[in-house]
PDB file of C-alpha atoms in Angstrom:
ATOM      1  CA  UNK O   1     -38.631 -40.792 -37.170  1.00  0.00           C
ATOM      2  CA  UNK O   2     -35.248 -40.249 -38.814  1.00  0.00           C
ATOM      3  CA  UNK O   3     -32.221 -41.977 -37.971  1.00  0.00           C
ATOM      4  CA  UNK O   4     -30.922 -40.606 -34.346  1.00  0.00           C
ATOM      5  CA  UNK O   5     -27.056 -41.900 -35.657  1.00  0.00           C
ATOM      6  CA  UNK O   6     -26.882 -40.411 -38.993  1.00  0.00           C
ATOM      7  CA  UNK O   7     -27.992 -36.856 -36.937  1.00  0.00           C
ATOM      8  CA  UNK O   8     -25.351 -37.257 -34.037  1.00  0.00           C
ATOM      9  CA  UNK O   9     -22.726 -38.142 -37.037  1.00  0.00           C
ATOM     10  CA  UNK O  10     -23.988 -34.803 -39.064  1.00  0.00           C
ATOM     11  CA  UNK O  11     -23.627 -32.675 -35.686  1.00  0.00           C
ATOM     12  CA  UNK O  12     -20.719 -33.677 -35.312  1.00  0.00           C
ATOM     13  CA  UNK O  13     -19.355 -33.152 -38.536  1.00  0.00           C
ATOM     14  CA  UNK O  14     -20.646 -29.318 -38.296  1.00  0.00           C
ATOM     15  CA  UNK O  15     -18.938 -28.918 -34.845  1.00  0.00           C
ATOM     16  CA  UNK O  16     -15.407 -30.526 -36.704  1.00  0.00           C
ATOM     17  CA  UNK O  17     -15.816 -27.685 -38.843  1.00  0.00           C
ATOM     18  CA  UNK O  18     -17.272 -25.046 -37.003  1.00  0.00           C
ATOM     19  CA  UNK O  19     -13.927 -25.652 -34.608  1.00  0.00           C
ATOM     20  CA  UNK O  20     -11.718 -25.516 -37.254  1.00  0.00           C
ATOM     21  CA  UNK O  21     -13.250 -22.228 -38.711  1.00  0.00           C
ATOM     22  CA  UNK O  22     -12.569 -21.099 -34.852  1.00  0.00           C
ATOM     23  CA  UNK O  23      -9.125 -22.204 -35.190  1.00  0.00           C
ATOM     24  CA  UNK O  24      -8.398 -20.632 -37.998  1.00  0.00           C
ATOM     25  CA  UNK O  25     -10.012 -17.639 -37.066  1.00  0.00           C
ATOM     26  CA  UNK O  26      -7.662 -17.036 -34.022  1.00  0.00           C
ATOM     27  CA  UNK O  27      -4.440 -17.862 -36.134  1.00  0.00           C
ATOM     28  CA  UNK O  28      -5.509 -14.994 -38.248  1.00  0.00           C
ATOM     29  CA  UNK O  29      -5.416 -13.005 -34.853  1.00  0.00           C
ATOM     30  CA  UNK O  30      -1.723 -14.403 -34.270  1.00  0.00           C
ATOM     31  CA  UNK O  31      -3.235 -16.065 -31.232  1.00  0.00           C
ATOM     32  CA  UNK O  32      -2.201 -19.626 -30.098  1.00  0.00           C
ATOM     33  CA  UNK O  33      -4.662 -22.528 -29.904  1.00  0.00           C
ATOM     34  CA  UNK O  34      -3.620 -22.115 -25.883  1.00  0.00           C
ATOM     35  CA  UNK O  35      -4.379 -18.433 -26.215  1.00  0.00           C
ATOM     36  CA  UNK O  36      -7.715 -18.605 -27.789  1.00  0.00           C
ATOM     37  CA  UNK O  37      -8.925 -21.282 -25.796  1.00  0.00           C
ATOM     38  CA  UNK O  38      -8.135 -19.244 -22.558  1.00  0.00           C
ATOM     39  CA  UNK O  39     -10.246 -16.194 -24.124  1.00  0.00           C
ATOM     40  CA  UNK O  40     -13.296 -18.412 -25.044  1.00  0.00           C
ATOM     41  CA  UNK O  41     -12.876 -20.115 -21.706  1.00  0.00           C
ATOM     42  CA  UNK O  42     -12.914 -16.656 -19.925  1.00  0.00           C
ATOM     43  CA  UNK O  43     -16.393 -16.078 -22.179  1.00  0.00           C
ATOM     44  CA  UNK O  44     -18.062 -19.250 -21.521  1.00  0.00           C
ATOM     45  CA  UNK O  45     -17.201 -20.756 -24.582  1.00  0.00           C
ATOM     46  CA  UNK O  46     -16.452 -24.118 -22.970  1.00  0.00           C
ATOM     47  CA  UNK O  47     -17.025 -26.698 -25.553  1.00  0.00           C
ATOM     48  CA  UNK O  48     -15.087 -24.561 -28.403  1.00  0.00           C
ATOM     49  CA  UNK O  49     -12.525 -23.898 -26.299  1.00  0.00           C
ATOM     50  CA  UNK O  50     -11.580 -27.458 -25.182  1.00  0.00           C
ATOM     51  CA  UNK O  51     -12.607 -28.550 -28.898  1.00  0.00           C
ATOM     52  CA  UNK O  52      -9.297 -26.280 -30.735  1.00  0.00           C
ATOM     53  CA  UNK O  53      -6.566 -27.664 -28.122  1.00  0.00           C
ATOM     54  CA  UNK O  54      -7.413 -31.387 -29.987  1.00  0.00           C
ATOM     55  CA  UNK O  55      -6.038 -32.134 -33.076  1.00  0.00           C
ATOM     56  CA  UNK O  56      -8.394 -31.184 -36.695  1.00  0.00           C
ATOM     57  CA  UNK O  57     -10.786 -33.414 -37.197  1.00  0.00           C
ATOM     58  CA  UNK O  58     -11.717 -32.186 -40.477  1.00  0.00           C
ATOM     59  CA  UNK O  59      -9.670 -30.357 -43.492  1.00  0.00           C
ATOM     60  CA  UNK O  60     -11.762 -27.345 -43.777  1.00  0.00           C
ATOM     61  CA  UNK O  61      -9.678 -26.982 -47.267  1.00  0.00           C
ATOM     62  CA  UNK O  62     -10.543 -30.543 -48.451  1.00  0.00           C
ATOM     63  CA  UNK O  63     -14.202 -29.597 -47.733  1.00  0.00           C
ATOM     64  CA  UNK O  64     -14.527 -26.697 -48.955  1.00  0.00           C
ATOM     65  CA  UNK O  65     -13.330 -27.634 -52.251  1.00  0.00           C
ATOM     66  CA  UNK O  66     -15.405 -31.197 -52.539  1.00  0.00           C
ATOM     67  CA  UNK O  67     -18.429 -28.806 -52.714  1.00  0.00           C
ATOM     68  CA  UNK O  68     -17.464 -27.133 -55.586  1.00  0.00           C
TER      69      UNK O  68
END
C-alpha cells in the first residue's frame, strides 16, 4: 500500500495550486477574492471559495518555472 501521508501532502499541494489558478483566474475578471468567493459560494463551490479568501499557499510562478 503506498504511503497515505505522502498522498494527503500531494493533494494538497494540487488544491494550493488549483486555488491559486482560481485566484488568478478571477483577478483576470477584475473580481475581488470577496467577489469570487461569493459567486462560487452561490454555485456550490464551497471548498474553493473559502480556499481564495486565505492567503497563497503556493507561488504558482515559482512552480511553474521549477518545471522547466
Amino acid at each position: 500500500m503506498a504511503n497515505p501521508l505522502e498522498f494527503i501532502k500531494g493533494v494538497d499541494k494540487l488544491h494550493a495550486f488549483y486555488t491559486e489558478h482560481v485566484r488568478m483566474l478571477a483577478h483576470a475578471y477584475d473580481l475581488t477574492d470577496e467577489e469570487a468567493a461569493h459567486i462560487l459560494e452561490t454555485y456550490d463551490f464551497r471548498n474553493v471559495a473559502r480556499s481564495i479568501l486565505r492567503p497563497p499557499r503556493v507561488d504558482v510562478m515559482d512552480d511553474a518555472f521549477r518545471q522547466q
